[in-house]
Amino acid sequence: MLELEGMPHFGDAMRRVSAWYEQAVIDRPPIRFARHNVQHGAGQPLDTSRWPTLKDRWFDAEYQVDQFIQRIEGCLFHAETFPVFWPNLGPEIYAAFYGCDLEFQDVTSYAKPIVHDWDDMATLRLDTENPYLKKIDEITRVAIERAPGQFLIGYTDLHPGIDCAAAWRDPQSLCIDMAMEPDDVMILVDLANRDFVRIFKHFVAPLMAHQGISAGWMCIPCQGQLHLPAADFASLVSPQMFDEFILPSLAQQMEHADRNIFHMDGRGVAKNIDRILELPRLDAIQWAQGIGSDRPILQWVPLIKKIQAAGKSVIVDIAPDELEDFIGSVRPEGIYLWIAADPGTEEAIIRRTESW
């Protein structure tokens, strides 16, 4: 078993997560003391003087890893808050492997559409020498060199299928296409899934060789090959279109991983929950509720119970002051709590969940 400086209980934490995948509890549910979508280096001032462009900063592999190491230096990681570094060039990196250029901002990037008419689909070819793919490889190599004894490494955020098709085509155009030119949309989605297994295994293989564990942007480890499927675009279309254009793609992706945690991005995607829960290789759902009227968590208890009743596990992002009411409303089996708590309260939260 691996050993990490800031996580002396790593073995116990891994056993709790392994039980969680099976909707089981050893002594308490796993807990991650962080919020959803925390960025590497979040909250730290960025020194931009050393790079001529934002892209140069993003492409600085040593800087990406150094920033992460500085952020975790001297930290103790309580419960199941695993220190995981994952190479990140933005959520549409998968589309960029086929020729999309990325427009970089401070904390994210966006793909520039390249399918302006359907004839452009003929140009979509995976390029293993693509600069974005090679850069992810470089960042991964640097992390592997620096990681031993300090942190785990995950793979980059992969969005094949409908999200990739939307990046190639443009989301608004793709919505119209689904109604007007559905056959072409289906071809595009198939193209966006065609090389998924090859790409997925390309990035997971060095992690398995290095640490015997895979992980991704959710910072949850797996003793096997973990895929984090998503379909954020689903919030823009009807359940009927979800069934036709999106669901088969998700099922195809999940066939090739040992574990699958679906990123369900808010109520717009949650309207498809019944169909998502029918996916045979699905292990868990990360419920990414929104802000504002989507809070508090208690309004989503029926959704969480439905996920549990289907035999799937669920990640729930809650505020510390919601914990007591939440514990009184759901059973602990299959729950992974994400709580952005004050460090001084973490031990008390751990003790409270032991009596859940």
Coordinates of C-alpha atoms in Angstrom, one line a residue:
M1 CA 0.0 0.0 0.0
L2 CA 1.2 3.5 -0.8
E3 CA 2.2 5.8 2.0
L4 CA 1.7 9.6 1.9
E5 CA 3.4 12.1 4.2
G6 CA 0.2 14.1 5.0
M7 CA -2.1 11.1 5.2
P8 CA -0.8 8.5 7.6
H9 CA -4.3 6.8 7.5
F10 CA -4.2 6.4 3.8
G11 CA -4.9 2.6 3.9
D12 CA -8.0 3.1 6.1
A13 CA -9.2 5.8 3.8
M14 CA -8.8 3.6 0.8
R15 CA -10.8 0.9 2.5
R16 CA -13.7 3.3 3.2
V17 CA -13.8 4.4 -0.4
S18 CA -13.7 0.8 -1.6
A19 CA -16.7 0.1 0.6
W20 CA -18.4 3.2 -0.6
Y21 CA -18.3 2.0 -4.2
E22 CA -20.3 -1.0 -3.0
Q23 CA -22.8 1.1 -1.0
A24 CA -21.3 -0.3 2.2
V25 CA -20.0 1.4 5.4
I26 CA -17.0 0.1 7.4
D27 CA -17.1 2.5 10.4
R28 CA -18.4 5.7 8.8
P29 CA -19.1 7.2 5.3
P30 CA -16.1 8.8 3.6
I31 CA -15.6 12.5 3.9
R32 CA -13.8 15.0 1.7
F33 CA -13.1 18.3 3.3
A34 CA -13.3 20.4 0.1
R35 CA -15.9 22.0 -2.1
H36 CA -17.0 20.9 -5.6
N37 CA -14.8 22.1 -8.5
V38 CA -11.9 23.4 -6.3
Q39 CA -9.2 24.5 -8.7
H40 CA -5.5 23.9 -8.3
G41 CA -4.1 26.8 -6.4
A42 CA -7.5 28.3 -5.8
G43 CA -7.4 31.4 -3.6
Q44 CA -3.7 32.1 -4.3
P45 CA -2.5 35.2 -6.1
L46 CA -1.1 34.3 -9.6
D47 CA 2.2 35.6 -10.7
T48 CA 1.7 36.4 -14.4
S49 CA 4.9 38.4 -15.0
R50 CA 7.0 35.5 -16.2
W51 CA 4.8 34.4 -19.1
P52 CA 4.0 36.5 -22.2
T53 CA 0.5 34.9 -22.6
L54 CA -2.0 33.0 -20.4
K55 CA -1.4 30.0 -22.6
D56 CA 2.3 30.0 -21.7
R57 CA 1.4 29.9 -18.0
W58 CA -1.0 27.0 -18.5
F59 CA 1.6 25.2 -20.6
D60 CA 4.3 25.6 -17.9
A61 CA 4.4 22.0 -16.6
E62 CA 6.8 22.6 -13.8
Y63 CA 4.7 25.6 -12.6
Q64 CA 1.5 23.5 -12.5
V65 CA 3.1 20.9 -10.4
D66 CA 5.0 23.4 -8.2
Q67 CA 1.9 25.3 -7.4
F68 CA 0.2 22.1 -6.3
I69 CA 3.1 21.1 -4.1
Q70 CA 3.3 24.5 -2.5
R71 CA -0.5 24.3 -1.7
I72 CA -0.2 20.9 0.0
E73 CA 3.1 21.5 1.8
G74 CA 2.8 20.8 5.5
C75 CA -0.9 19.9 5.2
L76 CA -2.6 17.1 7.0
F77 CA -5.4 15.5 4.9
H78 CA -8.1 14.3 7.2
A79 CA -10.7 11.6 6.5
E80 CA -10.9 10.9 2.8
T81 CA -9.5 14.2 1.5
F82 CA -6.9 12.7 -0.8
P83 CA -4.1 14.9 -2.2
V84 CA -4.5 14.4 -5.9
F85 CA -2.8 16.4 -8.6
W86 CA -4.4 16.1 -12.1
P87 CA -3.0 17.7 -15.3
N88 CA -5.4 20.4 -16.3
L89 CA -5.7 22.5 -19.5
G90 CA -9.4 23.0 -19.2
P91 CA -12.7 21.0 -19.5
E92 CA -12.7 20.8 -23.3
I93 CA -9.2 19.4 -23.7
Y94 CA -10.6 16.2 -25.3
A95 CA -12.0 18.2 -28.2
A96 CA -8.6 19.9 -28.6
F97 CA -7.0 16.5 -29.3
Y98 CA -8.7 16.6 -32.7
G99 CA -7.6 20.1 -33.8
C100 CA -9.7 22.6 -31.8
D101 CA -7.7 25.4 -30.4
L102 CA -8.3 26.4 -26.8
E103 CA -8.8 30.0 -25.6
F104 CA -7.3 30.3 -22.1
Q105 CA -8.6 32.4 -19.2
D106 CA -7.4 32.6 -15.6
V107 CA -9.0 29.5 -14.3
T108 CA -10.5 27.7 -17.3
S109 CA -10.3 27.4 -21.1
Y110 CA -12.8 27.1 -23.9
A111 CA -12.6 25.3 -27.3
K112 CA -13.0 27.3 -30.5
P113 CA -15.6 25.4 -32.7
I114 CA -14.2 23.8 -35.9
V115 CA -17.2 22.1 -37.4
H116 CA -18.9 25.0 -39.2
D117 CA -20.6 22.8 -41.7
W118 CA -21.0 19.0 -41.8
D119 CA -18.3 18.5 -44.4
D120 CA -15.8 19.7 -41.7
M121 CA -16.4 16.4 -39.9
A122 CA -14.1 14.7 -42.4
T123 CA -11.2 16.7 -40.8
L124 CA -11.7 15.3 -37.3
R125 CA -8.9 12.9 -36.6
L126 CA -7.1 12.1 -33.3
D127 CA -3.6 13.4 -33.5
T128 CA -1.3 11.8 -31.0
E129 CA 1.3 14.5 -31.7
N130 CA -1.2 17.2 -30.9
P131 CA 0.5 19.9 -28.7
Y132 CA -2.3 19.7 -26.2
L133 CA -2.1 15.9 -25.8
K134 CA 1.7 16.1 -25.6
K135 CA 1.5 18.8 -22.9
I136 CA -0.8 16.7 -20.8
D137 CA 1.7 13.9 -21.1
E138 CA 4.5 16.2 -20.1
I139 CA 2.6 17.5 -17.0
T140 CA 1.8 13.9 -16.0
R141 CA 5.5 12.9 -16.3
V142 CA 6.6 15.9 -14.2
A143 CA 4.0 15.0 -11.6
I144 CA 5.1 11.4 -11.5
E145 CA 8.7 12.5 -10.9
R146 CA 7.7 14.7 -8.0
A147 CA 4.9 12.7 -6.5
P148 CA 6.4 9.8 -4.5
G149 CA 5.4 10.0 -0.8
Q150 CA 3.6 13.3 -1.3
F151 CA 0.5 12.9 -3.5
L152 CA -1.5 10.8 -5.9
I153 CA -1.9 11.7 -9.6
G154 CA -5.1 11.7 -11.6
Y155 CA -5.7 12.0 -15.3
T156 CA -7.0 15.1 -17.1
D157 CA -10.7 16.0 -17.4
L158 CA -12.1 14.0 -20.4
H159 CA -15.4 14.9 -22.0
P160 CA -16.0 12.6 -25.0
G161 CA -19.5 12.1 -26.5
I162 CA -22.0 14.9 -26.5
D163 CA -19.9 17.4 -24.6
C164 CA -17.1 17.0 -27.1
A165 CA -19.5 17.3 -30.1
A166 CA -20.9 20.5 -28.6
A167 CA -17.3 21.9 -28.3
W168 CA -16.6 21.1 -31.9
R169 CA -19.9 22.4 -33.3
D170 CA -20.9 25.1 -30.7
P171 CA -23.6 24.3 -28.1
Q172 CA -26.3 26.6 -29.5
S173 CA -25.8 25.3 -33.1
L174 CA -25.9 21.7 -31.8
C175 CA -29.2 22.3 -30.1
I176 CA -30.7 23.4 -33.4
D177 CA -29.0 20.6 -35.3
M178 CA -30.7 18.0 -33.0
A179 CA -34.1 19.1 -34.3
M180 CA -33.1 19.9 -37.9
E181 CA -30.3 17.5 -38.8
P182 CA -30.4 14.6 -36.3
D183 CA -28.5 12.1 -38.5
D184 CA -25.5 14.4 -38.8
V185 CA -25.5 15.0 -35.0
M186 CA -25.5 11.3 -34.4
I187 CA -22.4 10.9 -36.7
L188 CA -20.7 13.7 -34.8
V189 CA -21.4 12.2 -31.4
D190 CA -20.1 8.8 -32.7
L191 CA -16.9 10.5 -33.8
A192 CA -16.6 12.1 -30.4
N193 CA -16.7 8.6 -28.8
R194 CA -14.7 6.7 -31.5
D195 CA -11.3 7.1 -29.8
F196 CA -12.3 7.3 -26.2
V197 CA -11.0 4.0 -25.1
R198 CA -7.6 4.7 -26.7
I199 CA -7.4 8.1 -25.1
F200 CA -8.7 6.9 -21.7
K201 CA -6.2 4.1 -21.5
H202 CA -3.4 6.3 -22.7
F203 CA -3.7 8.6 -19.7
V204 CA -4.7 5.9 -17.1
A205 CA -1.9 3.4 -18.0
P206 CA 1.0 5.5 -16.6
L207 CA -0.9 6.1 -13.4
M208 CA -1.6 2.5 -12.8
A209 CA 2.1 1.7 -13.5
H210 CA 3.3 4.4 -11.1
Q211 CA 0.9 4.0 -8.2
G212 CA -1.5 1.1 -8.9
I213 CA -4.4 3.6 -8.5
S214 CA -6.3 5.8 -10.9
A215 CA -8.0 9.1 -10.1
G216 CA -9.4 12.1 -11.8
W217 CA -10.5 15.7 -11.2
M218 CA -12.9 14.5 -8.4
C219 CA -9.9 13.5 -6.4
I220 CA -11.4 10.1 -5.5
P221 CA -9.0 7.1 -6.0
C222 CA -9.9 3.7 -7.4
Q223 CA -7.9 0.5 -7.3
G224 CA -8.6 0.0 -11.0
Q225 CA -9.5 2.1 -14.0
L226 CA -11.8 5.0 -13.0
H227 CA -13.9 6.9 -15.5
L228 CA -15.8 10.1 -14.7
P229 CA -18.5 10.3 -17.4
A230 CA -20.5 13.5 -17.8
A231 CA -23.0 15.1 -20.2
D232 CA -23.2 18.7 -19.1
F233 CA -24.9 19.5 -22.5
A234 CA -27.9 17.4 -21.4
S235 CA -29.2 20.4 -19.4
L236 CA -30.0 22.1 -22.7
V237 CA -32.1 19.3 -24.3
S238 CA -35.3 17.3 -23.6
P239 CA -35.3 13.8 -22.0
Q240 CA -36.3 12.4 -25.4
M241 CA -33.2 13.8 -27.0
F242 CA -31.1 12.7 -24.0
D243 CA -32.2 9.1 -24.7
E244 CA -31.5 9.4 -28.4
F245 CA -28.2 11.3 -28.6
I246 CA -26.6 11.0 -25.2
L247 CA -27.5 7.8 -23.2
P248 CA -26.0 5.3 -25.7
S249 CA -22.7 7.2 -25.7
L250 CA -22.5 7.1 -21.9
A251 CA -23.2 3.4 -21.8
Q252 CA -20.4 2.8 -24.4
Q253 CA -17.9 4.8 -22.4
M254 CA -18.7 3.0 -19.2
E255 CA -18.0 -0.4 -20.6
H256 CA -14.3 0.1 -20.5
A257 CA -13.7 1.2 -16.9
D258 CA -13.7 -0.7 -13.6
R259 CA -15.5 2.0 -11.9
N260 CA -17.7 4.9 -13.2
I261 CA -18.8 8.0 -11.3
F262 CA -21.2 10.1 -13.3
H263 CA -20.9 13.9 -12.9
M264 CA -24.5 15.1 -12.7
D265 CA -24.2 18.8 -13.2
G266 CA -27.3 20.3 -11.6
R267 CA -31.1 20.1 -12.0
G268 CA -30.9 20.4 -15.8
V269 CA -29.1 17.1 -16.1
A270 CA -31.0 15.6 -13.1
K271 CA -34.2 15.5 -15.0
N272 CA -32.7 12.4 -16.7
I273 CA -32.0 10.7 -13.4
D274 CA -34.2 7.6 -14.1
R275 CA -32.5 6.8 -17.3
I276 CA -29.0 7.5 -15.9
L277 CA -29.6 5.1 -13.0
E278 CA -30.4 2.4 -15.5
L279 CA -26.9 2.4 -16.9
P280 CA -25.5 -1.0 -16.0
R281 CA -21.9 -0.1 -15.4
L282 CA -22.7 3.0 -13.2
D283 CA -21.3 2.8 -9.7
A284 CA -22.0 6.3 -8.3
I285 CA -23.3 9.8 -9.1
Q286 CA -21.6 13.0 -8.1
W287 CA -24.6 15.4 -7.4
A288 CA -23.3 18.8 -8.3
Q289 CA -26.1 21.0 -7.2
G290 CA -26.1 24.6 -8.1
I291 CA -26.2 27.8 -6.0
G292 CA -28.9 30.2 -5.0
S293 CA -32.3 28.5 -5.0
D294 CA -30.6 25.1 -5.4
R295 CA -29.5 25.4 -1.7
P296 CA -30.0 23.9 0.9
I297 CA -29.2 20.3 0.3
L298 CA -32.4 19.0 2.1
Q299 CA -34.6 19.8 -0.9
W300 CA -32.6 17.2 -2.8
V301 CA -33.0 14.4 -0.3
P302 CA -35.7 12.6 -2.5
L303 CA -33.2 12.6 -5.3
I304 CA -30.4 11.2 -3.1
K305 CA -32.7 8.5 -1.7
K306 CA -33.7 7.6 -5.3
I307 CA -30.0 7.1 -6.2
Q308 CA -29.4 5.0 -3.1
A309 CA -32.6 2.9 -3.8
A310 CA -31.2 2.1 -7.2
G311 CA -28.1 0.6 -5.6
K312 CA -25.8 3.4 -6.6
S313 CA -23.5 5.5 -4.4
V314 CA -23.6 9.3 -4.3
I315 CA -21.3 12.2 -3.6
V316 CA -23.1 15.1 -1.8
D317 CA -21.7 18.6 -1.4
I318 CA -23.1 20.1 1.8
A319 CA -22.4 23.1 4.1
P320 CA -21.3 22.3 7.7
D321 CA -24.5 23.7 9.2
E322 CA -26.5 21.3 7.0
L323 CA -24.8 18.2 8.4
E324 CA -27.1 17.4 11.4
D325 CA -30.3 17.7 9.4
F326 CA -28.9 15.7 6.5
I327 CA -27.8 12.9 8.8
G328 CA -31.3 12.7 10.2
S329 CA -32.8 12.5 6.7
V330 CA -30.8 9.8 4.8
R331 CA -29.1 6.5 5.6
P332 CA -25.3 6.5 5.5
E333 CA -24.7 3.7 3.0
G334 CA -23.3 4.9 -0.3
I335 CA -22.9 8.5 0.9
Y336 CA -19.6 10.4 0.3
L337 CA -19.8 13.8 2.0
W338 CA -17.9 16.8 0.6
I339 CA -17.8 19.5 3.3
A340 CA -15.8 22.7 3.1
A341 CA -15.4 23.0 6.9
D342 CA -13.1 25.1 9.1
P343 CA -10.0 22.9 9.8
G344 CA -10.7 23.2 13.5
T345 CA -14.1 21.5 13.1
E346 CA -13.0 18.6 10.9
E347 CA -12.3 16.1 13.8
A348 CA -15.7 16.9 15.3
I349 CA -17.4 16.2 12.0
I350 CA -15.6 12.9 11.6
R351 CA -16.7 11.8 15.2
R352 CA -20.3 12.8 14.4
T353 CA -20.5 10.7 11.3
E354 CA -19.2 7.7 13.2
S355 CA -22.5 7.6 15.1
W356 CA -24.6 8.0 12.0

